[in-house]
Amino acid sequence: MDQIRNVSEQTEDVLEKMSRPLKPCIPWVARALLVSTFIEDSVRILAQWQNQLYFLQAYRGFPWGVSHVFLLLNVLTMGGCSALAISRRYTEGAVGGLFAVIVLQGFAYGLIFDLTFFLRNLSVVGGLLMLVAESLLARRRSVFAGLPSMSDEDRSKYVLLGGRILLVLLFTSFVFSGSLTAGRIVVIVVGGLSCMMVAVGFKAKWSAIVLVAILSVFNLMVNNWWTIDFNPTHRDFVKYDFFQTLSIVGGFLLLVNVGPGSFSVDEKKKNF
């Protein structure tokens, strides 16, 4: 057991040294990936404006004018809040705006009770919580902020815990979708173990890296929307899944950057 622990620690040290040059880029890449689904959605609404209006009015019962205002508010909120999130300005307000968009779109498009939609968006919310946690931790570490307030410290603990748990829900939807093959079973086992380790905060950073790798490969192989040209509707759905998965990858990268927080096995081990 001690030999396994030593090998694990040595491997982590080597990987830590190899990844050190990339660390300054990780927060920016993570935030950009996290909001990519909102940016894509706002661009798609503008590109398919008439189709979006027709769907809301004909199938969802939106009155003329209300549908216009709803779509315009969605575009402005997603674009503005995404820009704020990437630039790390008014992060909590930006996350609140993006969360409101998720909820309102779920009801407006009649998807709020769809299990896959629900789990995927909970994972996106988990990524947004990681963004809030990053902001709270940055505020606490700032030399200009004075002594950290207990409220900021307490909030970051709970936000990180909630973010970790919600992030792994995407994998639940992956388990229950599609047919079981040998490769899929391997991915489910490895990914499932990594998800549990992320949730409890044990080797959370390295488990998050494993999930980033799995989700990235899965996204490129399965959600390859750029190869679909025979069915525009199907293409839009696959494209939506692609960018949502990118957002969740961004959430895991933020976890790699900020760590699992105080409510984790990794943090408790430091006290012994």
PDB file of C-alpha atoms in Angstrom:
ATOM      1  CA  MET A   1       0.000   0.000   0.000  1.00  0.00           C
ATOM      2  CA  ASP A   2       2.839   2.359   0.841  1.00  0.00           C
ATOM      3  CA  GLN A   3       4.522   1.581  -2.488  1.00  0.00           C
ATOM      4  CA  ILE A   4       1.319   2.432  -4.365  1.00  0.00           C
ATOM      5  CA  ARG A   5       1.048   5.690  -2.411  1.00  0.00           C
ATOM      6  CA  ASN A   6       4.658   6.579  -3.195  1.00  0.00           C
ATOM      7  CA  VAL A   7       4.231   5.859  -6.901  1.00  0.00           C
ATOM      8  CA  SER A   8       1.050   7.936  -6.927  1.00  0.00           C
ATOM      9  CA  GLU A   9       2.752  10.876  -5.242  1.00  0.00           C
ATOM     10  CA  GLN A  10       5.760  10.698  -7.566  1.00  0.00           C
ATOM     11  CA  THR A  11       3.463  10.599 -10.602  1.00  0.00           C
ATOM     12  CA  GLU A  12       1.561  13.611  -9.324  1.00  0.00           C
ATOM     13  CA  ASP A  13       4.808  15.527  -8.788  1.00  0.00           C
ATOM     14  CA  VAL A  14       5.953  14.806 -12.359  1.00  0.00           C
ATOM     15  CA  LEU A  15       2.586  15.804 -13.829  1.00  0.00           C
ATOM     16  CA  GLU A  16       2.556  18.927 -11.661  1.00  0.00           C
ATOM     17  CA  LYS A  17       5.949  20.020 -13.038  1.00  0.00           C
ATOM     18  CA  MET A  18       4.888  19.268 -16.634  1.00  0.00           C
ATOM     19  CA  SER A  19       1.639  21.231 -16.323  1.00  0.00           C
ATOM     20  CA  ARG A  20       3.165  24.260 -14.571  1.00  0.00           C
ATOM     21  CA  PRO A  21       3.720  26.296 -17.804  1.00  0.00           C
ATOM     22  CA  LEU A  22       0.039  25.862 -18.705  1.00  0.00           C
ATOM     23  CA  LYS A  23      -1.362  27.012 -15.362  1.00  0.00           C
ATOM     24  CA  PRO A  24      -1.660  30.739 -16.214  1.00  0.00           C
ATOM     25  CA  CYS A  25      -3.784  29.859 -19.264  1.00  0.00           C
ATOM     26  CA  ILE A  26      -6.165  27.430 -17.535  1.00  0.00           C
ATOM     27  CA  PRO A  27      -8.495  30.022 -15.874  1.00  0.00           C
ATOM     28  CA  TRP A  28      -9.008  31.958 -19.117  1.00  0.00           C
ATOM     29  CA  VAL A  29      -9.601  28.818 -21.182  1.00  0.00           C
ATOM     30  CA  ALA A  30     -11.920  27.418 -18.507  1.00  0.00           C
ATOM     31  CA  ARG A  31     -14.072  30.546 -18.344  1.00  0.00           C
ATOM     32  CA  ALA A  32     -14.278  30.800 -22.145  1.00  0.00           C
ATOM     33  CA  LEU A  33     -15.334  27.155 -22.434  1.00  0.00           C
ATOM     34  CA  LEU A  34     -17.815  27.521 -19.582  1.00  0.00           C
ATOM     35  CA  VAL A  35     -19.788  30.296 -21.299  1.00  0.00           C
ATOM     36  CA  SER A  36     -19.388  28.871 -24.823  1.00  0.00           C
ATOM     37  CA  THR A  37     -22.850  27.287 -24.764  1.00  0.00           C
ATOM     38  CA  PHE A  38     -24.435  30.662 -23.959  1.00  0.00           C
ATOM     39  CA  ILE A  39     -22.466  32.445 -26.694  1.00  0.00           C
ATOM     40  CA  GLU A  40     -23.433  29.773 -29.240  1.00  0.00           C
ATOM     41  CA  ASP A  41     -27.065  29.959 -28.150  1.00  0.00           C
ATOM     42  CA  SER A  42     -27.207  33.732 -28.557  1.00  0.00           C
ATOM     43  CA  VAL A  43     -25.618  33.501 -32.037  1.00  0.00           C
ATOM     44  CA  ARG A  44     -28.060  30.736 -33.017  1.00  0.00           C
ATOM     45  CA  ILE A  45     -31.079  32.783 -31.894  1.00  0.00           C
ATOM     46  CA  LEU A  46     -29.935  35.714 -34.033  1.00  0.00           C
ATOM     47  CA  ALA A  47     -29.175  33.471 -37.031  1.00  0.00           C
ATOM     48  CA  GLN A  48     -32.547  31.690 -36.751  1.00  0.00           C
ATOM     49  CA  TRP A  49     -34.594  34.633 -35.538  1.00  0.00           C
ATOM     50  CA  GLN A  50     -37.709  33.952 -37.621  1.00  0.00           C
ATOM     51  CA  ASN A  51     -37.680  30.221 -36.877  1.00  0.00           C
ATOM     52  CA  GLN A  52     -37.332  30.922 -33.162  1.00  0.00           C
ATOM     53  CA  LEU A  53     -40.256  33.362 -33.258  1.00  0.00           C
ATOM     54  CA  TYR A  54     -42.400  30.882 -35.163  1.00  0.00           C
ATOM     55  CA  PHE A  55     -41.698  28.076 -32.700  1.00  0.00           C
ATOM     56  CA  LEU A  56     -42.482  30.203 -29.635  1.00  0.00           C
ATOM     57  CA  GLN A  57     -45.671  31.620 -31.145  1.00  0.00           C
ATOM     58  CA  ALA A  58     -47.014  28.501 -32.894  1.00  0.00           C
ATOM     59  CA  TYR A  59     -45.983  25.761 -30.469  1.00  0.00           C
ATOM     60  CA  ARG A  60     -45.464  27.486 -27.120  1.00  0.00           C
ATOM     61  CA  GLY A  61     -48.299  30.012 -27.269  1.00  0.00           C
ATOM     62  CA  PHE A  62     -46.206  33.188 -26.946  1.00  0.00           C
ATOM     63  CA  PRO A  63     -48.109  36.327 -28.070  1.00  0.00           C
ATOM     64  CA  TRP A  64     -46.588  38.401 -30.863  1.00  0.00           C
ATOM     65  CA  GLY A  65     -44.224  40.927 -29.301  1.00  0.00           C
ATOM     66  CA  VAL A  66     -43.675  38.934 -26.125  1.00  0.00           C
ATOM     67  CA  SER A  67     -41.717  36.366 -28.131  1.00  0.00           C
ATOM     68  CA  HIS A  68     -39.597  39.174 -29.618  1.00  0.00           C
ATOM     69  CA  VAL A  69     -38.812  40.641 -26.200  1.00  0.00           C
ATOM     70  CA  PHE A  70     -38.073  37.201 -24.732  1.00  0.00           C
ATOM     71  CA  LEU A  71     -35.558  36.328 -27.452  1.00  0.00           C
ATOM     72  CA  LEU A  72     -33.923  39.758 -27.374  1.00  0.00           C
ATOM     73  CA  LEU A  73     -33.508  39.641 -23.588  1.00  0.00           C
ATOM     74  CA  ASN A  74     -31.999  36.172 -23.891  1.00  0.00           C
ATOM     75  CA  VAL A  75     -29.472  37.328 -26.481  1.00  0.00           C
ATOM     76  CA  LEU A  76     -28.476  40.437 -24.513  1.00  0.00           C
ATOM     77  CA  THR A  77     -28.267  38.595 -21.195  1.00  0.00           C
ATOM     78  CA  MET A  78     -26.231  35.685 -22.534  1.00  0.00           C
ATOM     79  CA  GLY A  79     -23.860  37.916 -24.505  1.00  0.00           C
ATOM     80  CA  GLY A  80     -23.365  40.484 -21.756  1.00  0.00           C
ATOM     81  CA  CYS A  81     -23.056  38.009 -18.871  1.00  0.00           C
ATOM     82  CA  SER A  82     -20.663  35.804 -20.860  1.00  0.00           C
ATOM     83  CA  ALA A  83     -18.398  38.790 -21.521  1.00  0.00           C
ATOM     84  CA  LEU A  84     -18.468  39.707 -17.828  1.00  0.00           C
ATOM     85  CA  ALA A  85     -17.693  36.123 -16.800  1.00  0.00           C
ATOM     86  CA  ILE A  86     -14.686  35.846 -19.124  1.00  0.00           C
ATOM     87  CA  SER A  87     -13.316  39.209 -17.995  1.00  0.00           C
ATOM     88  CA  ARG A  88     -13.965  38.377 -14.297  1.00  0.00           C
ATOM     89  CA  ARG A  89     -16.138  41.440 -13.740  1.00  0.00           C
ATOM     90  CA  TYR A  90     -19.271  41.321 -11.580  1.00  0.00           C
ATOM     91  CA  THR A  91     -18.995  37.525 -11.639  1.00  0.00           C
ATOM     92  CA  GLU A  92     -21.814  36.784  -9.222  1.00  0.00           C
ATOM     93  CA  GLY A  93     -24.239  39.002 -11.133  1.00  0.00           C
ATOM     94  CA  ALA A  94     -23.157  37.440 -14.434  1.00  0.00           C
ATOM     95  CA  VAL A  95     -23.698  33.936 -13.063  1.00  0.00           C
ATOM     96  CA  GLY A  96     -27.125  34.979 -11.771  1.00  0.00           C
ATOM     97  CA  GLY A  97     -28.083  36.227 -15.233  1.00  0.00           C
ATOM     98  CA  LEU A  98     -26.915  33.022 -16.951  1.00  0.00           C
ATOM     99  CA  PHE A  99     -28.718  30.882 -14.366  1.00  0.00           C
ATOM    100  CA  ALA A 100     -31.924  32.837 -15.018  1.00  0.00           C
ATOM    101  CA  VAL A 101     -31.540  32.145 -18.745  1.00  0.00           C
ATOM    102  CA  ILE A 102     -31.225  28.392 -18.102  1.00  0.00           C
ATOM    103  CA  VAL A 103     -34.401  28.318 -16.010  1.00  0.00           C
ATOM    104  CA  LEU A 104     -36.467  30.564 -18.288  1.00  0.00           C
ATOM    105  CA  GLN A 105     -35.443  28.721 -21.454  1.00  0.00           C
ATOM    106  CA  GLY A 106     -36.288  25.398 -19.832  1.00  0.00           C
ATOM    107  CA  PHE A 107     -39.860  26.548 -19.218  1.00  0.00           C
ATOM    108  CA  ALA A 108     -40.215  28.520 -22.457  1.00  0.00           C
ATOM    109  CA  TYR A 109     -39.122  25.654 -24.701  1.00  0.00           C
ATOM    110  CA  GLY A 110     -40.899  22.969 -22.658  1.00  0.00           C
ATOM    111  CA  LEU A 111     -37.711  21.105 -21.726  1.00  0.00           C
ATOM    112  CA  ILE A 112     -37.637  21.630 -17.991  1.00  0.00           C
ATOM    113  CA  PHE A 113     -38.990  18.123 -17.293  1.00  0.00           C
ATOM    114  CA  ASP A 114     -36.786  16.360 -19.825  1.00  0.00           C
ATOM    115  CA  LEU A 115     -34.342  14.250 -17.769  1.00  0.00           C
ATOM    116  CA  THR A 116     -31.341  14.649 -20.084  1.00  0.00           C
ATOM    117  CA  PHE A 117     -31.880  18.401 -20.389  1.00  0.00           C
ATOM    118  CA  PHE A 118     -32.321  18.665 -16.620  1.00  0.00           C
ATOM    119  CA  LEU A 119     -29.127  16.759 -15.755  1.00  0.00           C
ATOM    120  CA  ARG A 120     -27.026  18.525 -18.390  1.00  0.00           C
ATOM    121  CA  ASN A 121     -28.132  21.937 -17.220  1.00  0.00           C
ATOM    122  CA  LEU A 122     -27.549  21.048 -13.592  1.00  0.00           C
ATOM    123  CA  SER A 123     -23.982  20.234 -14.629  1.00  0.00           C
ATOM    124  CA  VAL A 124     -23.723  23.611 -16.361  1.00  0.00           C
ATOM    125  CA  VAL A 125     -25.011  25.230 -13.158  1.00  0.00           C
ATOM    126  CA  GLY A 126     -22.262  23.325 -11.317  1.00  0.00           C
ATOM    127  CA  GLY A 127     -19.742  24.928 -13.667  1.00  0.00           C
ATOM    128  CA  LEU A 128     -21.235  28.349 -12.961  1.00  0.00           C
ATOM    129  CA  LEU A 129     -20.892  27.692  -9.232  1.00  0.00           C
ATOM    130  CA  MET A 130     -17.209  26.943  -9.788  1.00  0.00           C
ATOM    131  CA  LEU A 131     -16.972  30.356 -11.447  1.00  0.00           C
ATOM    132  CA  VAL A 132     -18.520  31.977  -8.362  1.00  0.00           C
ATOM    133  CA  ALA A 133     -16.122  30.049  -6.121  1.00  0.00           C
ATOM    134  CA  GLU A 134     -13.148  31.238  -8.183  1.00  0.00           C
ATOM    135  CA  SER A 135     -14.344  34.819  -7.771  1.00  0.00           C
ATOM    136  CA  LEU A 136     -14.796  34.432  -3.997  1.00  0.00           C
ATOM    137  CA  LEU A 137     -11.364  32.878  -3.579  1.00  0.00           C
ATOM    138  CA  ALA A 138      -9.725  35.583  -5.702  1.00  0.00           C
ATOM    139  CA  ARG A 139     -11.410  38.250  -3.584  1.00  0.00           C
ATOM    140  CA  ARG A 140     -10.225  36.545  -0.409  1.00  0.00           C
ATOM    141  CA  ARG A 141      -6.622  36.325  -1.634  1.00  0.00           C
ATOM    142  CA  SER A 142      -6.453  39.897  -2.866  1.00  0.00           C
ATOM    143  CA  VAL A 143      -3.884  41.947  -0.972  1.00  0.00           C
ATOM    144  CA  PHE A 144      -6.085  44.992  -1.404  1.00  0.00           C
ATOM    145  CA  ALA A 145      -9.172  43.430   0.108  1.00  0.00           C
ATOM    146  CA  GLY A 146      -7.855  43.448   3.661  1.00  0.00           C
ATOM    147  CA  LEU A 147      -8.677  40.547   5.937  1.00  0.00           C
ATOM    148  CA  PRO A 148     -11.064  38.018   4.392  1.00  0.00           C
ATOM    149  CA  SER A 149     -14.578  38.112   5.776  1.00  0.00           C
ATOM    150  CA  MET A 150     -16.017  34.967   7.295  1.00  0.00           C
ATOM    151  CA  SER A 151     -18.947  35.216   4.888  1.00  0.00           C
ATOM    152  CA  ASP A 152     -16.668  34.937   1.859  1.00  0.00           C
ATOM    153  CA  GLU A 153     -14.781  32.000   3.354  1.00  0.00           C
ATOM    154  CA  ASP A 154     -17.957  30.147   4.310  1.00  0.00           C
ATOM    155  CA  ARG A 155     -19.623  30.813   0.969  1.00  0.00           C
ATOM    156  CA  SER A 156     -16.656  29.521  -1.025  1.00  0.00           C
ATOM    157  CA  LYS A 157     -16.739  26.225   0.918  1.00  0.00           C
ATOM    158  CA  TYR A 158     -20.389  25.547   0.191  1.00  0.00           C
ATOM    159  CA  VAL A 159     -20.257  26.843  -3.371  1.00  0.00           C
ATOM    160  CA  LEU A 160     -17.322  24.555  -4.212  1.00  0.00           C
ATOM    161  CA  LEU A 161     -19.087  21.566  -2.657  1.00  0.00           C
ATOM    162  CA  GLY A 162     -22.282  22.267  -4.593  1.00  0.00           C
ATOM    163  CA  GLY A 163     -20.359  22.880  -7.803  1.00  0.00           C
ATOM    164  CA  ARG A 164     -18.452  19.580  -7.511  1.00  0.00           C
ATOM    165  CA  ILE A 165     -21.615  17.559  -6.946  1.00  0.00           C
ATOM    166  CA  LEU A 166     -23.594  19.196  -9.756  1.00  0.00           C
ATOM    167  CA  LEU A 167     -20.749  18.953 -12.272  1.00  0.00           C
ATOM    168  CA  VAL A 168     -20.700  15.150 -12.195  1.00  0.00           C
ATOM    169  CA  LEU A 169     -24.420  14.845 -12.994  1.00  0.00           C
ATOM    170  CA  LEU A 170     -23.613  15.055 -16.717  1.00  0.00           C
ATOM    171  CA  PHE A 171     -22.067  11.620 -16.439  1.00  0.00           C
ATOM    172  CA  THR A 172     -25.337  10.264 -15.069  1.00  0.00           C
ATOM    173  CA  SER A 173     -27.102  11.279 -18.279  1.00  0.00           C
ATOM    174  CA  PHE A 174     -24.271   9.666 -20.262  1.00  0.00           C
ATOM    175  CA  VAL A 175     -24.742   6.347 -18.421  1.00  0.00           C
ATOM    176  CA  PHE A 176     -28.457   6.182 -19.181  1.00  0.00           C
ATOM    177  CA  SER A 177     -28.208   7.158 -22.866  1.00  0.00           C
ATOM    178  CA  GLY A 178     -27.068   4.998 -25.760  1.00  0.00           C
ATOM    179  CA  SER A 179     -26.367   1.279 -26.055  1.00  0.00           C
ATOM    180  CA  LEU A 180     -23.828  -0.521 -23.904  1.00  0.00           C
ATOM    181  CA  THR A 181     -20.639  -1.575 -25.679  1.00  0.00           C
ATOM    182  CA  ALA A 182     -17.313  -2.786 -24.287  1.00  0.00           C
ATOM    183  CA  GLY A 183     -15.705   0.621 -24.828  1.00  0.00           C
ATOM    184  CA  ARG A 184     -18.682   2.405 -23.312  1.00  0.00           C
ATOM    185  CA  ILE A 185     -18.581   0.183 -20.218  1.00  0.00           C
ATOM    186  CA  VAL A 186     -14.890   0.991 -19.696  1.00  0.00           C
ATOM    187  CA  VAL A 187     -15.616   4.712 -20.030  1.00  0.00           C
ATOM    188  CA  ILE A 188     -18.542   4.420 -17.609  1.00  0.00           C
ATOM    189  CA  VAL A 189     -16.420   2.610 -15.004  1.00  0.00           C
ATOM    190  CA  VAL A 190     -13.420   4.976 -15.257  1.00  0.00           C
ATOM    191  CA  GLY A 191     -15.612   8.068 -15.514  1.00  0.00           C
ATOM    192  CA  GLY A 192     -17.898   6.897 -12.727  1.00  0.00           C
ATOM    193  CA  LEU A 193     -14.967   6.389 -10.351  1.00  0.00           C
ATOM    194  CA  SER A 194     -13.579   9.794 -11.301  1.00  0.00           C
ATOM    195  CA  CYS A 195     -16.991  11.373 -10.678  1.00  0.00           C
ATOM    196  CA  MET A 196     -17.203   9.838  -7.203  1.00  0.00           C
ATOM    197  CA  MET A 197     -13.686  11.057  -6.419  1.00  0.00           C
ATOM    198  CA  VAL A 198     -14.601  14.565  -7.577  1.00  0.00           C
ATOM    199  CA  ALA A 199     -17.810  14.542  -5.524  1.00  0.00           C
ATOM    200  CA  VAL A 200     -16.048  13.564  -2.284  1.00  0.00           C
ATOM    201  CA  GLY A 201     -12.981  15.644  -3.096  1.00  0.00           C
ATOM    202  CA  PHE A 202     -10.418  12.834  -3.157  1.00  0.00           C
ATOM    203  CA  LYS A 203      -7.625  13.465  -5.693  1.00  0.00           C
ATOM    204  CA  ALA A 204     -10.194  15.861  -7.108  1.00  0.00           C
ATOM    205  CA  LYS A 205      -7.883  17.789  -9.437  1.00  0.00           C
ATOM    206  CA  TRP A 206      -6.518  14.693 -11.149  1.00  0.00           C
ATOM    207  CA  SER A 207      -9.953  13.099 -11.325  1.00  0.00           C
ATOM    208  CA  ALA A 208     -11.235  16.288 -12.959  1.00  0.00           C
ATOM    209  CA  ILE A 209      -8.409  16.079 -15.522  1.00  0.00           C
ATOM    210  CA  VAL A 210      -9.457  12.493 -16.345  1.00  0.00           C
ATOM    211  CA  LEU A 211     -13.048  13.655 -16.848  1.00  0.00           C
ATOM    212  CA  VAL A 212     -11.878  16.547 -19.034  1.00  0.00           C
ATOM    213  CA  ALA A 213     -10.042  14.049 -21.245  1.00  0.00           C
ATOM    214  CA  ILE A 214     -13.008  11.622 -21.411  1.00  0.00           C
ATOM    215  CA  LEU A 215     -15.566  14.337 -22.134  1.00  0.00           C
ATOM    216  CA  SER A 216     -13.353  15.997 -24.757  1.00  0.00           C
ATOM    217  CA  VAL A 217     -12.852  12.747 -26.697  1.00  0.00           C
ATOM    218  CA  PHE A 218     -16.539  11.835 -26.322  1.00  0.00           C
ATOM    219  CA  ASN A 219     -17.580  15.286 -27.504  1.00  0.00           C
ATOM    220  CA  LEU A 220     -15.461  15.155 -30.644  1.00  0.00           C
ATOM    221  CA  MET A 221     -16.525  11.603 -31.518  1.00  0.00           C
ATOM    222  CA  VAL A 222     -20.242  11.737 -30.734  1.00  0.00           C
ATOM    223  CA  ASN A 223     -21.283  15.396 -30.957  1.00  0.00           C
ATOM    224  CA  ASN A 224     -19.533  16.053 -34.269  1.00  0.00           C
ATOM    225  CA  TRP A 225     -22.216  18.438 -35.547  1.00  0.00           C
ATOM    226  CA  TRP A 226     -19.976  19.727 -38.353  1.00  0.00           C
ATOM    227  CA  THR A 227     -20.406  16.397 -40.202  1.00  0.00           C
ATOM    228  CA  ILE A 228     -24.215  16.659 -40.288  1.00  0.00           C
ATOM    229  CA  ASP A 229     -25.587  18.465 -43.323  1.00  0.00           C
ATOM    230  CA  PHE A 230     -28.630  16.359 -44.239  1.00  0.00           C
ATOM    231  CA  ASN A 231     -30.848  17.379 -41.298  1.00  0.00           C
ATOM    232  CA  PRO A 232     -30.529  20.961 -39.989  1.00  0.00           C
ATOM    233  CA  THR A 233     -32.770  20.282 -36.965  1.00  0.00           C
ATOM    234  CA  HIS A 234     -30.721  17.282 -35.870  1.00  0.00           C
ATOM    235  CA  ARG A 235     -27.564  19.293 -36.506  1.00  0.00           C
ATOM    236  CA  ASP A 236     -28.773  22.024 -34.144  1.00  0.00           C
ATOM    237  CA  PHE A 237     -29.501  19.515 -31.367  1.00  0.00           C
ATOM    238  CA  VAL A 238     -26.085  17.866 -31.703  1.00  0.00           C
ATOM    239  CA  LYS A 239     -24.425  21.283 -31.816  1.00  0.00           C
ATOM    240  CA  TYR A 240     -26.283  22.261 -28.650  1.00  0.00           C
ATOM    241  CA  ASP A 241     -25.018  19.100 -26.908  1.00  0.00           C
ATOM    242  CA  PHE A 242     -21.475  19.798 -28.141  1.00  0.00           C
ATOM    243  CA  PHE A 243     -21.314  23.291 -26.647  1.00  0.00           C
ATOM    244  CA  GLN A 244     -23.022  22.222 -23.424  1.00  0.00           C
ATOM    245  CA  THR A 245     -20.372  19.553 -22.960  1.00  0.00           C
ATOM    246  CA  LEU A 246     -17.691  22.179 -23.663  1.00  0.00           C
ATOM    247  CA  SER A 247     -19.184  24.300 -20.887  1.00  0.00           C
ATOM    248  CA  ILE A 248     -19.023  21.410 -18.435  1.00  0.00           C
ATOM    249  CA  VAL A 249     -15.400  20.751 -19.456  1.00  0.00           C
ATOM    250  CA  GLY A 250     -14.774  24.409 -18.579  1.00  0.00           C
ATOM    251  CA  GLY A 251     -16.303  23.784 -15.157  1.00  0.00           C
ATOM    252  CA  PHE A 252     -13.953  20.863 -14.524  1.00  0.00           C
ATOM    253  CA  LEU A 253     -10.984  22.982 -15.618  1.00  0.00           C
ATOM    254  CA  LEU A 254     -12.020  25.609 -13.065  1.00  0.00           C
ATOM    255  CA  LEU A 255     -12.056  22.839 -10.462  1.00  0.00           C
ATOM    256  CA  VAL A 256      -8.492  21.964 -11.498  1.00  0.00           C
ATOM    257  CA  ASN A 257      -7.564  25.620 -11.041  1.00  0.00           C
ATOM    258  CA  VAL A 258      -9.222  26.415  -7.693  1.00  0.00           C
ATOM    259  CA  GLY A 259      -9.186  22.991  -6.032  1.00  0.00           C
ATOM    260  CA  PRO A 260     -12.001  21.098  -4.279  1.00  0.00           C
ATOM    261  CA  GLY A 261     -12.348  23.409  -1.262  1.00  0.00           C
ATOM    262  CA  SER A 262     -12.495  22.762   2.472  1.00  0.00           C
ATOM    263  CA  PHE A 263     -15.289  20.186   2.358  1.00  0.00           C
ATOM    264  CA  SER A 264     -13.145  17.521   0.688  1.00  0.00           C
ATOM    265  CA  VAL A 265     -10.976  14.543   1.555  1.00  0.00           C
ATOM    266  CA  ASP A 266      -7.959  16.253  -0.035  1.00  0.00           C
ATOM    267  CA  GLU A 267      -8.286  19.240   2.287  1.00  0.00           C
ATOM    268  CA  LYS A 268      -8.882  17.105   5.390  1.00  0.00           C
ATOM    269  CA  LYS A 269      -5.719  15.099   4.664  1.00  0.00           C
ATOM    270  CA  LYS A 270      -3.665  18.271   4.959  1.00  0.00           C
ATOM    271  CA  ASN A 271      -4.682  18.533   8.603  1.00  0.00           C
ATOM    272  CA  PHE A 272      -3.164  15.158   9.476  1.00  0.00           C
TER     273      PHE A 272
END
